[in-house]
Tab-separated table of C-alpha atoms in Angstrom:
chain	number	residue	atom	x	y	z
B	1	MET	CA	1.436	-25.311	-4.584
B	2	SER	CA	-1.973	-24.790	-3.001
B	3	LEU	CA	-2.813	-23.232	0.380
B	4	ARG	CA	-5.526	-25.823	0.883
B	5	GLY	CA	-6.179	-26.488	4.570
B	6	GLU	CA	-4.153	-23.521	5.820
B	7	VAL	CA	-5.267	-21.212	8.621
B	8	CYS	CA	-4.380	-17.709	7.426
B	9	VAL	CA	-4.379	-14.413	9.301
B	10	VAL	CA	-4.772	-11.180	7.306
B	11	THR	CA	-3.984	-8.005	9.235
B	12	GLY	CA	-5.582	-4.788	8.048
B	13	ALA	CA	-8.322	-6.973	6.561
B	14	CYS	CA	-10.794	-4.084	6.297
B	15	GLY	CA	-8.479	-1.830	4.303
B	16	PHE	CA	-8.091	-1.245	0.577
B	17	LEU	CA	-5.562	-4.036	0.050
B	18	GLY	CA	-6.742	-6.288	2.884
B	19	ARG	CA	-10.283	-6.636	1.545
B	20	LYS	CA	-9.077	-7.587	-1.924
B	21	LEU	CA	-6.630	-10.110	-0.525
B	22	VAL	CA	-9.261	-11.776	1.658
B	23	ARG	CA	-11.577	-12.052	-1.332
B	24	LEU	CA	-8.866	-13.553	-3.550
B	25	LEU	CA	-7.844	-16.106	-0.923
B	26	LEU	CA	-11.454	-17.241	-0.621
B	27	ASP	CA	-11.910	-17.291	-4.400
B	28	GLU	CA	-8.716	-19.186	-5.202
B	29	GLU	CA	-8.077	-21.441	-2.212
B	30	THR	CA	-9.936	-23.821	0.078
B	31	LEU	CA	-8.563	-22.667	3.408
B	32	ALA	CA	-9.466	-24.226	6.729
B	33	GLU	CA	-9.925	-20.741	8.179
B	34	ILE	CA	-9.203	-17.131	7.367
B	35	ARG	CA	-8.933	-14.653	10.230
B	36	LEU	CA	-9.723	-11.009	9.541
B	37	LEU	CA	-7.635	-8.945	11.932
B	38	ASP	CA	-8.317	-5.220	12.121
B	39	ARG	CA	-8.722	-2.447	14.656
B	40	TYR	CA	-12.206	-1.807	13.264
B	41	GLU	CA	-15.210	-4.084	12.957
B	42	PRO	CA	-15.619	-5.243	9.336
B	43	PRO	CA	-18.526	-3.564	7.515
B	44	VAL	CA	-21.584	-5.796	7.231
B	45	GLU	CA	-21.648	-5.480	3.436
B	46	PHE	CA	-18.033	-6.660	3.248
B	47	LEU	CA	-18.758	-9.810	5.267
B	48	GLN	CA	-21.935	-10.498	3.316
B	49	GLY	CA	-20.012	-10.185	0.066
B	50	LEU	CA	-17.672	-12.973	1.168
B	51	LYS	CA	-20.423	-15.553	1.558
B	52	ASP	CA	-20.657	-16.407	-2.137
B	53	CYS	CA	-16.981	-17.433	-2.266
B	54	GLN	CA	-16.547	-18.727	1.267
B	55	ARG	CA	-17.394	-22.389	0.574
B	56	LYS	CA	-16.110	-24.466	3.514
B	57	THR	CA	-13.647	-21.900	4.789
B	58	VAL	CA	-14.358	-20.545	8.261
B	59	VAL	CA	-14.221	-16.739	8.318
B	60	SER	CA	-13.389	-15.341	11.771
B	61	VAL	CA	-13.202	-11.710	12.873
B	62	TYR	CA	-10.509	-10.523	15.281
B	63	GLU	CA	-11.083	-6.901	16.244
B	64	GLY	CA	-8.268	-5.352	18.241
B	65	ASP	CA	-5.054	-3.356	18.360
B	66	ILE	CA	-1.891	-4.597	16.669
B	67	ARG	CA	0.073	-3.155	19.589
B	68	ASP	CA	-1.640	-5.609	21.969
B	69	SER	CA	0.638	-8.663	22.287
B	70	GLU	CA	-1.984	-10.860	23.974
B	71	PHE	CA	-4.512	-10.083	21.267
B	72	LEU	CA	-1.950	-10.974	18.597
B	73	ARG	CA	-1.107	-14.289	20.257
B	74	LYS	CA	-4.791	-15.158	20.343
B	75	ALA	CA	-5.203	-14.275	16.662
B	76	CYS	CA	-2.146	-16.338	15.661
B	77	ARG	CA	-2.897	-19.385	17.812
B	78	GLY	CA	-3.292	-22.389	15.521
B	79	ALA	CA	-2.563	-20.333	12.384
B	80	SER	CA	0.028	-21.368	9.815
B	81	MET	CA	0.416	-18.223	7.691
B	82	VAL	CA	0.195	-14.469	8.304
B	83	PHE	CA	-0.257	-11.789	5.645
B	84	HIS	CA	0.749	-8.598	7.449
B	85	VAL	CA	-0.945	-5.870	5.414
B	86	ALA	CA	-1.897	-3.407	8.173
B	87	SER	CA	-0.073	-0.077	8.468
B	88	VAL	CA	-0.710	3.622	8.920
B	89	ILE	CA	-0.002	5.738	5.816
B	90	ASP	CA	0.879	9.417	6.164
B	91	THR	CA	2.273	11.407	3.232
B	92	HIS	CA	1.441	14.909	4.501
B	93	GLY	CA	3.100	14.739	7.914
B	94	ASN	CA	-0.219	15.077	9.720
B	95	LEU	CA	0.389	12.282	12.242
B	96	GLU	CA	2.827	12.181	15.108
B	97	ASP	CA	5.980	10.187	14.374
B	98	SER	CA	5.406	8.159	17.538
B	99	GLU	CA	2.067	6.871	16.263
B	100	LEU	CA	3.573	5.761	12.962
B	101	TYR	CA	6.409	3.940	14.721
B	102	ASP	CA	4.089	2.350	17.271
B	103	ILE	CA	1.822	0.805	14.656
B	104	ASN	CA	4.139	0.186	11.714
B	105	VAL	CA	7.275	-0.897	13.566
B	106	LYS	CA	6.315	-1.969	17.071
B	107	GLY	CA	3.158	-3.661	15.773
B	108	THR	CA	5.189	-5.674	13.261
B	109	LYS	CA	7.698	-6.705	15.924
B	110	LEU	CA	4.949	-7.850	18.289
B	111	LEU	CA	3.225	-9.754	15.495
B	112	LEU	CA	6.454	-11.599	14.629
B	113	GLU	CA	6.922	-12.480	18.303
B	114	ALA	CA	3.378	-13.856	18.363
B	115	CYS	CA	4.131	-15.920	15.251
B	116	ILE	CA	7.182	-17.461	16.934
B	117	GLN	CA	5.322	-18.154	20.162
B	118	GLU	CA	2.324	-19.660	18.359
B	119	ASN	CA	4.296	-21.646	15.738
B	120	VAL	CA	3.200	-19.768	12.627
B	121	THR	CA	5.481	-21.025	9.852
B	122	SER	CA	5.021	-18.377	7.115
B	123	PHE	CA	4.948	-14.566	7.263
B	124	ILE	CA	4.413	-12.228	4.279
B	125	TYR	CA	4.955	-8.535	4.993
B	126	THR	CA	3.433	-5.860	2.772
B	127	SER	CA	6.188	-3.289	2.509
B	128	SER	CA	6.208	-0.215	0.274
B	129	LEU	CA	8.113	1.361	-2.599
B	130	GLU	CA	8.825	4.209	-0.186
B	131	VAL	CA	11.387	2.142	1.728
B	132	MET	CA	13.569	2.833	-1.325
B	133	GLY	CA	12.648	6.450	-2.003
B	134	PRO	CA	12.749	8.795	-3.757
B	135	ASN	CA	15.334	10.481	-1.551
B	136	SER	CA	15.372	14.189	-0.738
B	137	ASN	CA	17.591	14.960	-3.752
B	138	GLY	CA	15.086	13.426	-6.141
B	139	ASP	CA	17.682	11.014	-7.557
B	140	PRO	CA	15.875	8.957	-10.212
B	141	ILE	CA	15.636	5.206	-10.729
B	142	ILE	CA	14.471	3.897	-14.091
B	143	ASN	CA	13.469	0.224	-14.353
B	144	GLY	CA	15.304	-0.648	-11.168
B	145	ASN	CA	15.367	-4.065	-9.515
B	146	GLU	CA	16.130	-5.677	-6.170
B	147	ASP	CA	19.903	-5.248	-6.739
B	148	THR	CA	19.694	-1.504	-7.498
B	149	LYS	CA	21.785	0.570	-5.061
B	150	TYR	CA	20.329	3.872	-3.879
B	151	ASN	CA	20.945	6.437	-1.147
B	152	THR	CA	17.717	6.484	0.879
B	153	PHE	CA	18.424	9.553	3.016
B	154	GLY	CA	15.568	11.968	3.656
B	155	LEU	CA	12.653	9.544	3.438
B	156	PHE	CA	9.186	10.269	4.810
B	157	THR	CA	8.712	9.114	8.395
B	158	TYR	CA	6.242	6.656	6.862
B	159	GLY	CA	8.952	5.317	4.542
B	160	ASN	CA	11.391	4.968	7.428
B	161	THR	CA	8.873	3.026	9.519
B	162	LYS	CA	8.136	0.678	6.614
B	163	LYS	CA	11.868	0.249	6.012
B	164	GLU	CA	12.464	-0.693	9.646
B	165	ALA	CA	9.458	-3.034	9.737
B	166	GLU	CA	10.691	-4.696	6.558
B	167	ARG	CA	14.158	-5.133	8.072
B	168	ILE	CA	12.673	-6.742	11.178
B	169	SER	CA	10.509	-9.037	9.052
B	170	LEU	CA	13.369	-10.267	6.878
B	171	LYS	CA	15.690	-10.679	9.859
B	172	ALA	CA	13.101	-13.000	11.452
B	173	ASN	CA	13.467	-15.461	8.587
B	174	GLY	CA	14.830	-18.728	9.992
B	175	GLU	CA	13.837	-17.972	13.598
B	176	VAL	CA	13.159	-21.113	15.617
B	177	LEU	CA	9.518	-21.534	16.630
B	178	GLN	CA	8.356	-22.794	20.015
B	179	ASN	CA	7.780	-26.262	18.557
B	180	GLY	CA	11.222	-26.397	16.948
B	181	GLY	CA	10.086	-25.506	13.457
B	182	LEU	CA	11.420	-22.567	11.446
B	183	LEU	CA	9.728	-19.324	10.453
B	184	ALA	CA	10.008	-18.260	6.799
B	185	THR	CA	9.394	-14.627	5.878
B	186	CYS	CA	9.429	-12.488	2.765
B	187	THR	CA	8.322	-8.954	1.940
B	188	LEU	CA	6.628	-7.347	-1.058
B	189	ARG	CA	7.226	-3.772	-2.204
B	190	PRO	CA	4.283	-2.655	-4.359
B	191	MET	CA	4.441	0.489	-6.446
B	192	TYR	CA	1.679	3.094	-5.959
B	193	ILE	CA	-1.470	0.934	-5.822
B	194	TYR	CA	-4.595	1.995	-7.706
B	195	GLY	CA	-7.964	0.463	-8.465
B	196	ASP	CA	-11.508	0.385	-7.149
B	197	GLY	CA	-11.400	1.571	-3.561
B	198	CYS	CA	-8.286	3.751	-3.912
B	199	ARG	CA	-8.874	6.801	-1.704
B	200	PHE	CA	-6.063	8.775	-3.364
B	201	LEU	CA	-7.737	8.572	-6.768
B	202	LEU	CA	-11.017	9.622	-5.179
B	203	TYR	CA	-9.245	12.585	-3.551
B	204	HIS	CA	-7.776	13.762	-6.870
B	205	MET	CA	-11.151	13.384	-8.579
B	206	THR	CA	-12.845	15.456	-5.885
B	207	ARG	CA	-10.243	18.205	-6.222
B	208	GLY	CA	-10.759	18.119	-9.967
B	209	ILE	CA	-14.494	18.643	-9.502
B	210	GLN	CA	-13.748	21.626	-7.268
B	211	ASN	CA	-11.553	22.991	-10.069
B	212	ASN	CA	-14.325	22.891	-12.702
B	213	ASP	CA	-13.422	19.365	-13.839
B	214	VAL	CA	-9.777	20.234	-14.429
B	215	LEU	CA	-7.315	17.933	-12.669
B	216	TYR	CA	-4.466	19.663	-10.876
B	217	ARG	CA	-0.984	18.948	-12.191
B	218	VAL	CA	1.392	18.284	-9.315
B	219	SER	CA	3.996	16.263	-11.213
B	220	ALA	CA	5.895	17.084	-14.398
B	221	PRO	CA	5.202	14.857	-17.431
B	222	GLU	CA	8.788	13.553	-17.483
B	223	ALA	CA	8.606	12.196	-13.898
B	224	LEU	CA	7.736	8.663	-15.011
B	225	VAL	CA	6.563	6.061	-12.495
B	226	ASN	CA	4.800	2.722	-12.860
B	227	PRO	CA	1.671	2.339	-10.690
B	228	VAL	CA	0.303	-1.151	-10.067
B	229	TYR	CA	-3.300	-2.378	-10.112
B	230	ILE	CA	-4.734	-3.709	-6.850
B	231	GLY	CA	-5.825	-6.983	-8.466
B	232	ASN	CA	-2.240	-7.718	-9.450
B	233	VAL	CA	-0.872	-6.787	-6.024
B	234	VAL	CA	-3.094	-9.311	-4.268
B	235	GLN	CA	-2.119	-11.906	-6.880
B	236	ALA	CA	1.524	-11.349	-5.891
B	237	HIS	CA	0.600	-11.900	-2.232
B	238	LEU	CA	-1.096	-15.181	-3.079
B	239	GLN	CA	1.946	-16.320	-5.055
B	240	ALA	CA	4.247	-15.362	-2.169
B	241	GLY	CA	2.120	-17.431	0.216
B	242	ARG	CA	2.215	-20.406	-2.134
B	243	ALA	CA	5.982	-20.072	-2.557
B	244	LEU	CA	6.598	-20.101	1.204
B	245	LYS	CA	4.511	-23.249	1.521
B	246	ASP	CA	6.366	-25.002	-1.309
B	247	PRO	CA	9.381	-26.889	0.162
B	248	LEU	CA	11.292	-26.398	-3.092
B	249	LYS	CA	10.825	-22.596	-3.112
B	250	ARG	CA	10.654	-21.794	0.601
B	251	THR	CA	14.410	-21.675	1.192
B	252	ASN	CA	15.045	-19.534	-1.872
B	253	VAL	CA	12.232	-17.037	-1.191
B	254	GLY	CA	12.636	-16.788	2.591
B	255	GLY	CA	14.446	-13.666	3.741
B	256	LYS	CA	14.012	-11.784	0.448
B	257	PHE	CA	12.025	-8.792	-0.779
B	258	TYR	CA	10.309	-8.355	-4.126
B	259	TYR	CA	9.085	-5.357	-6.120
B	260	VAL	CA	5.506	-5.704	-7.309
B	261	CYS	CA	4.361	-3.897	-10.430
B	262	ASP	CA	2.606	-4.797	-13.675
B	263	ASP	CA	2.244	-3.593	-17.257
B	264	THR	CA	0.589	-0.258	-16.462
B	265	PRO	CA	2.305	2.267	-18.773
B	266	HIS	CA	5.016	4.433	-17.259
B	267	MET	CA	3.759	7.999	-16.786
B	268	SER	CA	3.796	10.755	-14.188
B	269	TYR	CA	1.364	10.591	-11.276
B	270	SER	CA	-0.652	13.515	-12.666
B	271	ASP	CA	-0.806	12.048	-16.162
B	272	PHE	CA	-1.852	8.731	-14.647
B	273	ASN	CA	-4.786	10.470	-12.951
B	274	TYR	CA	-5.745	11.945	-16.298
B	275	ALA	CA	-5.398	8.582	-18.082
B	276	ILE	CA	-7.923	7.169	-15.610
B	277	MET	CA	-10.335	10.112	-15.418
B	278	SER	CA	-10.324	11.605	-18.914
B	279	SER	CA	-13.215	9.391	-19.999
B	280	LEU	CA	-15.244	10.797	-17.081
B	281	GLY	CA	-15.039	14.291	-18.582
B	282	PHE	CA	-11.946	15.635	-16.822
B	283	SER	CA	-9.151	17.617	-18.430
B	284	ILE	CA	-5.789	18.398	-16.824
B	285	GLN	CA	-3.593	21.430	-16.329
B	286	LYS	CA	-0.894	21.526	-19.006
B	287	LYS	CA	1.892	22.475	-16.623
B	288	LEU	CA	2.668	22.915	-12.940
B	289	ALA	CA	0.879	25.824	-11.279
B	290	MET	CA	4.253	27.547	-10.843
B	291	PRO	CA	7.909	26.678	-11.541
B	292	TYR	CA	9.188	23.765	-9.474
B	293	THR	CA	11.545	25.919	-7.376
B	294	LEU	CA	8.702	28.250	-6.405
B	295	LEU	CA	6.509	25.260	-5.564
B	296	TYR	CA	9.260	23.961	-3.309
B	297	LEU	CA	9.413	27.318	-1.504
B	298	TYR	CA	5.608	27.331	-1.251
B	299	CYS	CA	5.776	23.953	0.499
B	300	LEU	CA	8.506	25.229	2.798
B	301	PHE	CA	6.329	28.192	3.789
B	302	TRP	CA	3.437	25.905	4.787
B	303	GLU	CA	5.719	23.555	6.717
B	304	MET	CA	7.262	26.462	8.639
B	305	LEU	CA	3.823	27.854	9.398
B	306	ARG	CA	2.692	24.467	10.705
B	307	PHE	CA	5.821	24.191	12.861
B	308	LEU	CA	5.360	27.651	14.373
B	309	LEU	CA	1.652	27.196	15.089
B	310	HIS	CA	1.868	23.559	16.203
B	311	PRO	CA	1.634	24.387	19.939
B	312	PHE	CA	-1.592	26.309	19.352
B	313	ILE	CA	-3.401	24.905	16.325
B	314	LYS	CA	-3.096	21.927	13.994
B	315	ILE	CA	-2.572	22.902	10.355
B	316	HIS	CA	-2.943	20.409	7.496
B	317	VAL	CA	-0.532	21.493	4.778
B	318	PRO	CA	-1.703	21.057	1.156
B	319	ILE	CA	1.603	19.502	0.079
B	320	THR	CA	5.014	18.968	1.651
B	321	ARG	CA	8.473	19.277	0.118
B	322	LYS	CA	9.021	15.535	0.390
B	323	LEU	CA	5.725	14.798	-1.336
B	324	LEU	CA	6.562	17.307	-4.071
B	325	VAL	CA	9.926	15.600	-4.648
B	326	LEU	CA	8.300	12.155	-4.625
B	327	MET	CA	5.766	13.189	-7.250
B	328	ASN	CA	8.399	14.755	-9.509
B	329	THR	CA	11.083	12.068	-9.469
B	330	PRO	CA	11.311	9.383	-12.189
B	331	PHE	CA	11.036	6.162	-10.147
B	332	SER	CA	10.175	2.836	-11.784
B	333	PHE	CA	10.962	-0.842	-11.217
B	334	SER	CA	10.723	-4.303	-12.754
B	335	TYR	CA	8.799	-7.354	-11.508
B	336	GLN	CA	11.133	-9.921	-13.118
B	337	LYS	CA	12.456	-11.293	-9.818
B	338	ALA	CA	8.940	-11.815	-8.455
B	339	GLN	CA	8.081	-13.517	-11.739
B	340	ARG	CA	11.108	-15.799	-11.504
B	341	ASP	CA	11.005	-16.688	-7.783
B	342	LEU	CA	7.302	-16.456	-6.913
B	343	GLY	CA	5.728	-17.390	-10.224
B	344	TYR	CA	4.019	-13.984	-10.226
B	345	ALA	CA	2.447	-12.682	-13.414
B	346	PRO	CA	-0.047	-9.814	-13.673
B	347	ARG	CA	-3.547	-11.227	-13.898
B	348	TYR	CA	-5.056	-8.000	-15.219
B	349	THR	CA	-3.913	-6.058	-18.273
B	350	TRP	CA	-3.652	-2.271	-18.246
B	351	GLU	CA	-6.889	-1.954	-20.188
B	352	GLU	CA	-8.744	-4.245	-17.792
B	353	ALA	CA	-7.326	-2.446	-14.755
B	354	ARG	CA	-8.163	0.949	-16.212
B	355	THR	CA	-11.718	-0.120	-17.084
B	356	HIS	CA	-12.419	-1.520	-13.600
B	357	THR	CA	-11.042	1.629	-11.969
B	358	ILE	CA	-13.048	3.977	-14.205
B	359	GLU	CA	-16.244	2.024	-13.544
B	360	TRP	CA	-15.731	2.383	-9.798
B	361	LEU	CA	-14.980	6.117	-9.996
B	362	ALA	CA	-18.054	6.591	-12.208
B	363	THR	CA	-20.235	5.249	-9.367
B	364	LYS	CA	-18.665	7.798	-6.981
B	365	LEU	CA	-18.783	10.799	-9.294
B	366	PRO	CA	-22.471	11.855	-8.812
B	367	LYS	CA	-22.192	11.687	-5.038
B	368	GLU	CA	-18.957	13.696	-5.003
B	369	ARG	CA	-20.513	16.370	-7.238
B	370	GLU	CA	-23.534	16.592	-4.967
B	371	LYS	CA	-21.377	16.932	-1.847
B	372	ILE	CA	-19.477	19.815	-3.396
B	373	ARG	CA	-22.643	21.571	-4.634
B	374	SER	CA	-24.228	21.350	-1.196
B	375	LYS	CA	-21.339	23.095	0.522
């Protein structure tokens, strides 16, 4: 099923995932219009890069706040499909909880209301693996699926906001639109997303440079996870959009969530960083800087210090207890349900994904070295 002739809205269109999704939609489909919704004006080079794949599709820019209901109604007016990618990510506890809830939860609710008021028939929400966990105990999941039961207590505030936004999105499935039609929704839960443009990979590379080209080990080798390449994540979004448009699949897919991963080998987060960056001349610490229990206490010390000094000064902690647990918990999933229901299949192999990511990091490496030398 094609999306030919659709008017699609992509929220967070200027972000890591949003840019790739916009590009894929223009490459693969002949849309009537694609609307780039973001709180920031799209970079000129991004818009220029879309011209070679734009063909007859109208590309419109909607710059505004996702918490502005009138702005959202304007952006959704006449649209038929929304890819809701936008969210605020915070893994270090540096942002106020209220800001995360305002954007991730309230923004999603307002966007769904705009869809109902403006007769948008399909809504795909980009959720997160962190709606599932890991929990504060570090209980593992190995090759889990959508039916896996798990106690999700003690999530990051970010994970809780994504969980609530996902719940709201799925609950909206079947809502009656202003014109009498029905809204169909589904959500996607990608694993940790990597690829060209991933700021987390760039962060770890920069820290490695500061450590004489030795990558820090923050996760034990046995804490296996399965990251997913950005090119495969956007492919899953496209397949979800096609499935919601297909009358034969729409009823089955609507109201459901899907894990999105690929054939990237299972390894710890730290070993994944090394698998990507070893060819750029980086080595990695053989073991954690200190025993796990001491690391946990180290995190607790920084969190207590931040709490005590919060009224006077803002402290950015190097790592939190929750992040430490997340990075040291075996947590992996299968994409079989997405394959069965959405027709999803990874477009890029591990070797292709790794090569593309290395090539991008290689272009950043000289500049990062120069920045560090100049300090």
